[in-house]
Amino acid sequence: MRTRRRLAAAFVAGATLLAAAACGGDSGGDSGDGPVEIRFSWWGNNDRAETTKKVIAAFEAKNPGIKVTGDFADFNAYFDKLATEVASGRGPDVITLGGAYPREYGGRGALLDLSRVSAELKTDKIDQAALGNGKFDDKQFGVPTGVNTPVIIADPVVFEKAGVPLPDDATWTWDDFVRIATDVAKKSPKGTYGVADPTKSDTLDVFSRQRGEALYTQDGKLGISKQTLTDWWTMTTKLRDAGASPPAAKTAELAGQPSPEQTLIGRGLAGMQVDWSNQLGALRKASGHPLKLLRYPGESSAQQKGMWLQASQVYTINAKSKHPKEAAKLVDFLVNTEDAGKLILTDRGIPANSDVLKAILPALNEDQKAQAEFIETATPTMGPPLVIGPEGSTDTPDILTRLNDEVLFNRKTPAAAADEFVKQVEAAIQ
C-alpha cells in the first residue's frame, strides 16, 4: 500500500482512540518516585540495535533520572507499526523518520515543534542546510541523525583502462559529462559504459535546482518545469544513442534499487553512477575498485548550487509525548555529544555536528573517512536546503521510472514524457 494511504488509514482509524487517549504517548508507565521513562524507536538490523543499546546506556549513565526503552524493526515493519501506534496515541517519544515522512507526520500534527524544547536540544553546531531536511511550515520538526549528499561515483580503474582522465569536478559542465561518458564507453570493452542511466528523482532535483527551480516548491507544488524535464531526457537519450549509457532494456532491468553487487559500477562495468555519498563503502566492496566521490557537473556555472546536504535519517519528538523535555535531552545526546558519536560513528550518516565529526575522524575506516572528508569539503559549496516533497510525493520515483522507460524505448518523446510527468505528479500531490 502506498505510504500516504497507509498513513492516512492509520490516522483515520485512530481518530476515535485519540479522542479518548491521555494527552501523551505510552512511555512505559512512570512511577511517582522512579525515573521518567521514554521510548525511542528506529529501524535497522541487529548490529544497529546493539550499537543503539550502548548509546542508550551511555545516556542513562549521564541522566540517571531518565530511563529509555528502545524499539526497532526492519524498514517496512517499522513504518506500518509506527503509523498505527501514533494514530492510537501510543507512539514512541523519540521517533526516527526519513525522506518525506517528517512532512507526512508533521503535517498531521503528530510531531513536536522543536522550538518548544530549544533549551534541551541545541542545533547551533548543525549545518543549516542539513537542518532544513526537518523543517517546513517555518517550524523545526526534526534534526538530522547524520548527513550525506547526492554525488557522482566514479571508477578510476575504468577510466584508466579507457585512457580517459577523471573529470575535474570543480569545473565540469553537463556537456563535459556527456562528452566524458561517451569517451569512456568508446574506449572500453563492449558492455562497459561511461555512465549508468542517471535518471532519478534526486538527480532531477539537482539539475532543476541548478536552473533556479526545484523538484518541489515550498508551498507543496511541483517546481520543475516542462522545459527542464525535456532538456534532461534529451540529454539522456543522447547518452543512450552514443552508447555512453546502456540500452533501454538494460536500464529497465536495473531500475529500482538494485543491490551494490548488481549495479553496473559495482560490477566494474561503468565509469560513473549517480548515487549517494554513503553508498561509497558498499560499492567499493562490490567492485573491488578505489571508487571516488565527485560533485555533480554544472555546479560551478549554475544559477544556484544544485547539491544539498541530505539527512540520512531525522530524529523527531512525538507531539503527544508526556515527557518532551526528556525526549529532547536524548536527541541532544544523540546528535551533539562525542560520547554518542564515537559509538554510532557513520551508522546513521556522517555526523551533522561539526565538533562530533572532528572527534570521530580518527576512528573511521578508509571508506568512512573518504565520505566524511568529501562532506566536509563540499559543505561550503552546497545549495539551499532541500524542499521536502509534499504528501503524495512518494509516488514520484515510480512515475519517473515508468516514463523514463517510455522515453528510452522511444515510445514517448522527451517533450511528451515531460508533459505526462507534470500531469501525473501534480495529480499525485494534490
Coordinates of C-alpha atoms in Angstrom, one line a residue:
M1 CA 0.0 0.0 0.0
R2 CA 1.3 3.5 -0.8
T3 CA 2.8 5.4 2.0
R4 CA 0.4 8.2 2.2
R5 CA -2.6 5.8 2.0
R6 CA -1.2 3.7 4.8
L7 CA -0.6 6.7 7.0
A8 CA -4.0 8.2 6.2
A9 CA -5.8 5.0 7.0
A10 CA -3.9 4.6 10.3
F11 CA -4.7 8.2 11.3
V12 CA -8.4 7.9 10.4
A13 CA -8.7 4.5 12.2
G14 CA -7.1 6.0 15.3
A15 CA -9.2 9.2 15.4
T16 CA -11.6 7.9 18.0
L17 CA -8.9 6.4 20.1
L18 CA -7.1 9.8 20.1
A19 CA -10.1 11.5 21.4
A20 CA -10.2 9.1 24.4
A21 CA -6.5 8.8 24.9
A22 CA -4.5 10.6 27.5
C23 CA -2.7 13.7 26.3
G24 CA 0.5 11.7 25.8
G25 CA 2.2 8.7 24.3
D26 CA 2.6 5.5 26.2
S27 CA 6.1 5.8 27.7
G28 CA 6.1 2.7 29.8
G29 CA 4.2 3.6 32.9
D30 CA 6.2 6.0 35.0
S31 CA 6.1 5.6 38.8
G32 CA 5.9 8.7 41.0
D33 CA 9.3 8.5 42.5
G34 CA 11.2 6.5 39.8
P35 CA 12.9 7.7 36.7
V36 CA 11.0 9.2 33.8
E37 CA 10.5 6.6 31.2
I38 CA 10.6 7.4 27.5
R39 CA 10.5 5.2 24.4
F40 CA 12.9 5.6 21.4
S41 CA 12.1 3.9 18.0
W42 CA 14.3 3.4 15.0
W43 CA 14.6 1.0 12.0
G44 CA 17.5 -1.2 11.2
N45 CA 19.3 -4.5 11.7
N46 CA 20.6 -6.2 14.8
D47 CA 24.0 -4.5 14.5
R48 CA 22.4 -1.1 14.7
A49 CA 20.3 -2.2 17.6
E50 CA 23.4 -3.4 19.6
T51 CA 25.1 0.0 18.9
T52 CA 22.0 1.9 19.9
K53 CA 21.7 -0.1 23.2
K54 CA 25.2 1.1 24.1
V55 CA 24.3 4.7 23.3
I56 CA 21.2 4.4 25.4
A57 CA 23.3 3.0 28.3
A58 CA 25.7 5.9 28.0
F59 CA 22.8 8.4 28.0
E60 CA 21.2 6.8 31.1
A61 CA 24.6 6.9 32.9
K62 CA 24.7 10.7 32.4
N63 CA 20.9 11.2 33.0
P64 CA 20.0 8.8 35.9
G65 CA 16.6 10.3 36.2
I66 CA 15.6 9.1 32.7
K67 CA 15.1 5.5 31.5
V68 CA 15.0 4.8 27.8
T69 CA 13.3 1.8 26.2
G70 CA 14.5 1.0 22.7
D71 CA 12.1 -0.2 20.0
F72 CA 13.2 -1.2 16.4
A73 CA 12.1 -3.2 13.4
D74 CA 13.1 -3.6 9.7
F75 CA 12.2 -0.7 7.5
N76 CA 8.7 -1.8 6.2
A77 CA 7.5 -3.3 9.5
Y78 CA 8.7 -0.2 11.3
F79 CA 6.6 2.3 9.4
D80 CA 3.5 0.0 9.5
K81 CA 3.7 -0.3 13.2
L82 CA 4.6 3.4 13.7
A83 CA 1.5 4.6 11.8
T84 CA -0.8 2.5 13.9
E85 CA 0.9 3.5 17.2
V86 CA 0.9 7.2 16.5
A87 CA -2.7 7.2 15.4
S88 CA -3.8 5.4 18.6
G89 CA -1.9 7.9 20.8
R90 CA 0.6 5.3 21.9
G91 CA 3.6 6.3 19.7
P92 CA 7.2 6.5 20.9
D93 CA 8.5 9.6 22.5
V94 CA 11.5 9.9 20.1
I95 CA 10.7 8.8 16.6
T96 CA 13.3 8.2 13.8
L97 CA 12.0 9.2 10.4
G98 CA 13.4 9.8 6.9
G99 CA 12.6 11.0 3.4
A100 CA 9.1 12.6 3.1
Y101 CA 7.9 11.0 6.4
P102 CA 8.7 14.1 8.6
R103 CA 6.4 16.2 6.4
E104 CA 3.8 13.4 6.3
Y105 CA 3.7 13.1 10.1
G106 CA 4.3 16.8 10.9
G107 CA 1.6 17.9 8.6
R108 CA -0.8 15.8 10.6
G109 CA 0.2 17.3 13.9
A110 CA 2.0 14.2 15.1
L111 CA 5.4 15.9 15.7
L112 CA 6.5 18.4 18.2
D113 CA 7.7 21.9 17.2
L114 CA 11.3 21.7 18.5
S115 CA 11.3 25.4 19.4
R116 CA 9.4 24.3 22.5
V117 CA 12.4 22.3 23.7
S118 CA 15.2 24.6 22.5
A119 CA 16.7 24.8 26.0
E120 CA 17.2 21.0 26.0
L121 CA 18.1 20.5 22.3
K122 CA 20.7 22.7 20.7
T123 CA 21.2 23.0 16.9
D124 CA 23.8 25.7 16.6
K125 CA 26.6 23.2 15.6
I126 CA 24.5 21.6 12.9
D127 CA 24.6 23.0 9.3
Q128 CA 21.5 25.0 8.4
A129 CA 21.1 23.1 5.1
A130 CA 21.0 19.8 7.0
L131 CA 18.5 21.2 9.5
G132 CA 16.3 22.1 6.5
N133 CA 15.5 18.5 6.0
G134 CA 13.4 18.5 9.2
K135 CA 11.9 22.0 8.7
F136 CA 8.7 23.0 6.9
D137 CA 5.9 25.5 7.5
D138 CA 8.6 27.6 9.3
K139 CA 8.8 25.0 12.1
Q140 CA 11.7 22.7 13.0
F141 CA 10.2 19.2 13.5
G142 CA 13.4 17.2 13.3
V143 CA 17.2 17.1 13.4
P144 CA 19.4 15.0 11.2
T145 CA 20.9 11.9 12.6
G146 CA 23.7 12.4 10.1
V147 CA 24.1 13.6 6.6
N148 CA 25.1 12.5 3.1
T149 CA 24.8 14.2 -0.3
P150 CA 23.9 13.3 -3.9
V151 CA 27.1 12.6 -5.8
I152 CA 28.6 11.1 -8.9
I153 CA 30.6 8.0 -8.0
A154 CA 33.5 7.4 -10.4
D155 CA 35.6 4.3 -11.0
P156 CA 39.3 5.3 -11.6
V157 CA 40.0 1.7 -12.9
V158 CA 37.5 2.0 -15.7
F159 CA 38.8 5.5 -16.6
E160 CA 42.4 4.4 -16.5
K161 CA 41.8 1.4 -18.8
A162 CA 40.0 3.7 -21.2
G163 CA 42.8 6.2 -21.1
V164 CA 40.4 8.9 -20.1
P165 CA 41.3 11.4 -17.2
L166 CA 38.9 11.7 -14.3
P167 CA 36.8 14.9 -14.6
D168 CA 37.7 18.0 -12.7
D169 CA 34.5 18.1 -10.5
A170 CA 35.2 21.7 -9.5
T171 CA 34.6 23.0 -13.1
W172 CA 32.9 20.4 -15.3
T173 CA 29.6 21.0 -17.0
W174 CA 26.8 18.8 -18.2
D175 CA 28.2 19.0 -21.7
D176 CA 31.5 17.7 -20.3
F177 CA 29.6 14.9 -18.5
V178 CA 28.1 13.7 -21.8
R179 CA 31.5 14.0 -23.6
I180 CA 33.4 12.2 -20.9
A181 CA 30.9 9.4 -20.6
T182 CA 30.8 8.9 -24.3
D183 CA 34.6 8.9 -24.5
V184 CA 34.9 6.2 -21.7
A185 CA 32.4 4.0 -23.4
K186 CA 34.0 4.2 -26.9
K187 CA 37.4 3.3 -25.5
S188 CA 36.2 0.5 -23.2
P189 CA 35.3 -3.2 -24.0
K190 CA 31.8 -3.9 -25.2
G191 CA 29.4 -4.0 -22.3
T192 CA 31.2 -1.3 -20.3
Y193 CA 29.5 2.1 -20.2
G194 CA 30.6 5.6 -19.4
V195 CA 27.7 6.0 -17.0
A196 CA 24.6 4.1 -15.8
D197 CA 21.4 5.9 -16.8
P198 CA 21.3 8.8 -14.4
T199 CA 17.6 9.4 -14.3
K200 CA 16.4 9.5 -10.7
S201 CA 14.2 12.0 -8.8
D202 CA 17.2 13.1 -6.8
T203 CA 19.2 13.9 -10.0
L204 CA 16.3 15.8 -11.4
D205 CA 16.2 17.8 -8.2
V206 CA 19.9 18.7 -8.6
F207 CA 19.5 19.5 -12.3
S208 CA 16.4 21.7 -11.8
R209 CA 17.9 23.5 -8.7
Q210 CA 20.9 24.5 -10.8
R211 CA 18.4 26.3 -13.0
G212 CA 16.8 28.2 -10.1
E213 CA 13.9 25.7 -9.9
A214 CA 13.5 22.6 -7.7
L215 CA 11.5 19.4 -7.9
Y216 CA 9.0 20.8 -5.4
T217 CA 8.2 24.3 -4.2
Q218 CA 7.9 25.5 -0.6
D219 CA 4.2 25.5 -0.8
G220 CA 4.0 21.9 -1.8
K221 CA 3.7 22.2 -5.6
L222 CA 5.7 20.7 -8.4
G223 CA 8.6 23.1 -9.1
I224 CA 10.4 21.6 -12.1
S225 CA 9.4 23.0 -15.5
K226 CA 8.5 21.0 -18.6
Q227 CA 11.4 22.6 -20.4
T228 CA 13.9 21.3 -17.8
L229 CA 12.4 17.8 -18.0
T230 CA 12.6 17.9 -21.8
D231 CA 16.2 19.1 -21.7
W232 CA 17.0 16.3 -19.2
W233 CA 15.5 13.5 -21.4
T234 CA 17.1 15.0 -24.5
M235 CA 20.5 14.6 -22.8
T236 CA 19.9 11.1 -21.6
T237 CA 18.7 9.9 -25.0
K238 CA 21.9 11.4 -26.4
L239 CA 23.9 9.3 -23.9
R240 CA 21.9 6.2 -24.8
D241 CA 22.3 6.7 -28.6
A242 CA 26.1 7.2 -28.2
G243 CA 26.4 4.0 -26.2
A244 CA 27.6 6.1 -23.3
S245 CA 24.8 4.7 -21.2
P246 CA 23.1 1.3 -21.5
P247 CA 20.4 0.4 -24.0
A248 CA 16.8 0.7 -22.7
A249 CA 16.4 -2.9 -21.9
K250 CA 19.5 -2.9 -19.6
T251 CA 18.4 0.3 -17.8
A252 CA 14.9 -1.1 -17.3
E253 CA 16.4 -4.3 -15.8
L254 CA 18.4 -2.2 -13.4
A255 CA 15.5 0.1 -12.4
G256 CA 14.6 0.4 -8.7
Q257 CA 17.2 -0.1 -6.0
P258 CA 19.5 -2.9 -7.1
S259 CA 22.0 -4.2 -4.5
P260 CA 25.5 -2.8 -4.9
E261 CA 26.6 -6.1 -6.4
Q262 CA 24.0 -5.8 -9.1
T263 CA 24.8 -2.3 -10.2
L264 CA 27.0 -1.6 -13.3
I265 CA 29.6 0.2 -11.2
G266 CA 29.6 -2.5 -8.6
R267 CA 30.4 -4.9 -11.3
G268 CA 33.1 -2.8 -12.8
L269 CA 31.0 -2.1 -15.9
A270 CA 30.5 1.7 -15.7
G271 CA 32.8 4.6 -15.3
M272 CA 30.2 6.7 -13.4
Q273 CA 27.0 6.3 -11.5
V274 CA 24.7 8.9 -9.8
D275 CA 24.2 7.8 -6.1
W276 CA 24.5 9.0 -2.5
S277 CA 27.8 9.6 -0.8
N278 CA 27.0 7.0 1.9
Q279 CA 27.0 4.2 -0.7
L280 CA 30.7 4.5 -1.3
G281 CA 31.8 1.8 1.0
A282 CA 29.3 -0.8 -0.3
L283 CA 30.1 0.0 -3.9
R284 CA 33.8 -0.2 -3.3
K285 CA 33.4 -3.5 -1.6
A286 CA 31.3 -4.8 -4.5
S287 CA 33.6 -3.6 -7.3
G288 CA 36.9 -4.1 -5.5
H289 CA 37.9 -0.8 -7.0
P290 CA 39.0 2.5 -5.3
L291 CA 35.9 4.4 -6.3
K292 CA 35.9 8.2 -6.0
L293 CA 33.2 10.8 -5.0
L294 CA 32.7 13.7 -7.4
R295 CA 30.5 16.7 -7.2
Y296 CA 27.7 16.9 -9.8
P297 CA 28.5 18.6 -13.2
G298 CA 27.2 22.1 -13.7
E299 CA 27.7 23.3 -10.1
S300 CA 30.4 25.9 -10.9
S301 CA 28.2 27.6 -13.6
A302 CA 24.8 27.1 -12.1
Q303 CA 22.3 29.8 -11.4
Q304 CA 22.3 28.3 -7.9
K305 CA 24.0 25.3 -6.4
G306 CA 22.1 22.1 -7.0
M307 CA 23.6 19.8 -4.4
W308 CA 22.5 19.7 -0.8
L309 CA 23.1 18.1 2.5
Q310 CA 20.6 15.3 3.0
A311 CA 19.7 14.0 6.4
S312 CA 20.3 10.2 6.4
Q313 CA 17.5 10.0 8.9
V314 CA 15.7 12.5 11.2
Y315 CA 15.1 12.4 14.9
T316 CA 11.7 13.8 15.8
I317 CA 9.7 14.0 19.0
N318 CA 6.1 12.8 19.4
A319 CA 3.7 15.8 19.8
K320 CA 1.8 13.7 22.3
S321 CA 4.8 12.8 24.4
K322 CA 4.3 13.1 28.2
H323 CA 8.0 14.0 28.5
P324 CA 9.1 16.2 25.7
K325 CA 12.0 17.7 27.6
E326 CA 13.4 14.4 28.5
A327 CA 12.9 13.2 24.9
A328 CA 14.8 16.4 23.7
K329 CA 17.7 15.6 26.0
L330 CA 18.0 12.2 24.4
V331 CA 18.0 13.7 20.9
D332 CA 20.6 16.3 22.0
F333 CA 22.8 13.5 23.3
L334 CA 22.4 11.5 20.1
V335 CA 23.4 14.3 17.8
N336 CA 25.6 16.7 19.9
T337 CA 27.9 14.6 22.0
E338 CA 31.2 12.9 21.3
D339 CA 30.2 10.0 23.6
A340 CA 27.3 9.1 21.2
G341 CA 29.3 9.9 18.1
K342 CA 32.1 7.6 19.0
L343 CA 29.7 4.7 19.3
I344 CA 27.5 5.5 16.3
L345 CA 30.3 6.6 14.0
T346 CA 28.7 6.8 10.5
D347 CA 25.9 4.2 11.0
R348 CA 23.3 7.0 10.7
G349 CA 25.3 9.1 8.3
I350 CA 28.2 11.5 8.6
P351 CA 27.6 13.4 11.9
A352 CA 25.9 16.7 11.2
N353 CA 27.5 18.3 14.2
S354 CA 30.9 19.7 13.2
D355 CA 32.6 19.1 16.6
V356 CA 31.3 15.4 16.7
L357 CA 32.6 14.8 13.2
K358 CA 36.1 16.0 14.1
A359 CA 36.1 13.8 17.2
I360 CA 35.3 10.6 15.4
L361 CA 37.5 11.0 12.3
P362 CA 40.5 9.0 13.9
A363 CA 38.2 6.1 14.4
L364 CA 36.8 5.9 10.9
N365 CA 37.9 3.3 8.3
E366 CA 39.2 4.4 4.9
D367 CA 35.8 4.4 3.2
Q368 CA 34.1 6.3 6.1
K369 CA 36.9 8.9 6.1
A370 CA 36.5 9.4 2.3
Q371 CA 32.9 10.2 2.8
A372 CA 33.5 12.4 5.8
E373 CA 36.2 14.4 4.0
F374 CA 34.1 14.8 0.9
I375 CA 31.2 16.1 3.0
E376 CA 33.5 18.4 5.0
T377 CA 35.0 19.8 1.8
A378 CA 31.7 20.1 -0.2
T379 CA 29.5 21.6 2.6
P380 CA 30.6 25.2 2.0
T381 CA 29.6 24.9 -1.7
M382 CA 26.2 23.3 -1.1
G383 CA 23.0 24.9 -2.3
P384 CA 19.9 25.8 -0.2
P385 CA 18.2 23.2 1.9
L386 CA 16.2 20.6 0.1
V387 CA 12.5 21.2 -0.2
I388 CA 10.8 18.1 1.2
G389 CA 8.2 16.6 -1.1
P390 CA 4.6 17.2 -0.1
E391 CA 2.1 14.4 0.7
G392 CA 1.8 12.1 -2.3
S393 CA 5.4 12.8 -3.5
T394 CA 6.4 9.3 -2.6
D395 CA 4.7 8.3 -5.9
T396 CA 7.2 10.4 -7.9
P397 CA 10.0 7.8 -8.2
D398 CA 7.6 5.3 -9.7
I399 CA 6.1 7.8 -12.1
L400 CA 9.6 8.8 -13.2
T401 CA 10.7 5.2 -13.7
R402 CA 7.7 4.4 -15.9
L403 CA 8.1 7.5 -18.1
N404 CA 11.9 7.0 -18.3
D405 CA 11.2 3.6 -19.8
E406 CA 8.8 5.2 -22.3
V407 CA 11.5 7.6 -23.4
L408 CA 14.4 5.2 -23.6
F409 CA 12.3 2.6 -25.6
N410 CA 11.3 5.5 -27.9
R411 CA 7.6 5.2 -27.1
K412 CA 7.5 8.9 -26.0
T413 CA 9.5 11.9 -27.0
P414 CA 11.2 13.8 -24.2
A415 CA 8.7 16.6 -24.6
A416 CA 5.7 14.2 -24.4
A417 CA 7.2 12.5 -21.3
A418 CA 7.7 15.9 -19.7
D419 CA 4.0 16.8 -20.2
E420 CA 3.0 13.4 -18.7
F421 CA 5.3 13.7 -15.8
V422 CA 3.9 17.0 -14.8
K423 CA 0.3 15.8 -15.1
Q424 CA 0.9 12.6 -13.1
V425 CA 2.9 14.1 -10.3
E426 CA 0.6 17.1 -9.9
A427 CA -2.3 14.6 -9.6
A428 CA -0.4 12.6 -7.0
I429 CA 0.4 15.5 -4.8
Q430 CA -3.0 17.2 -4.8

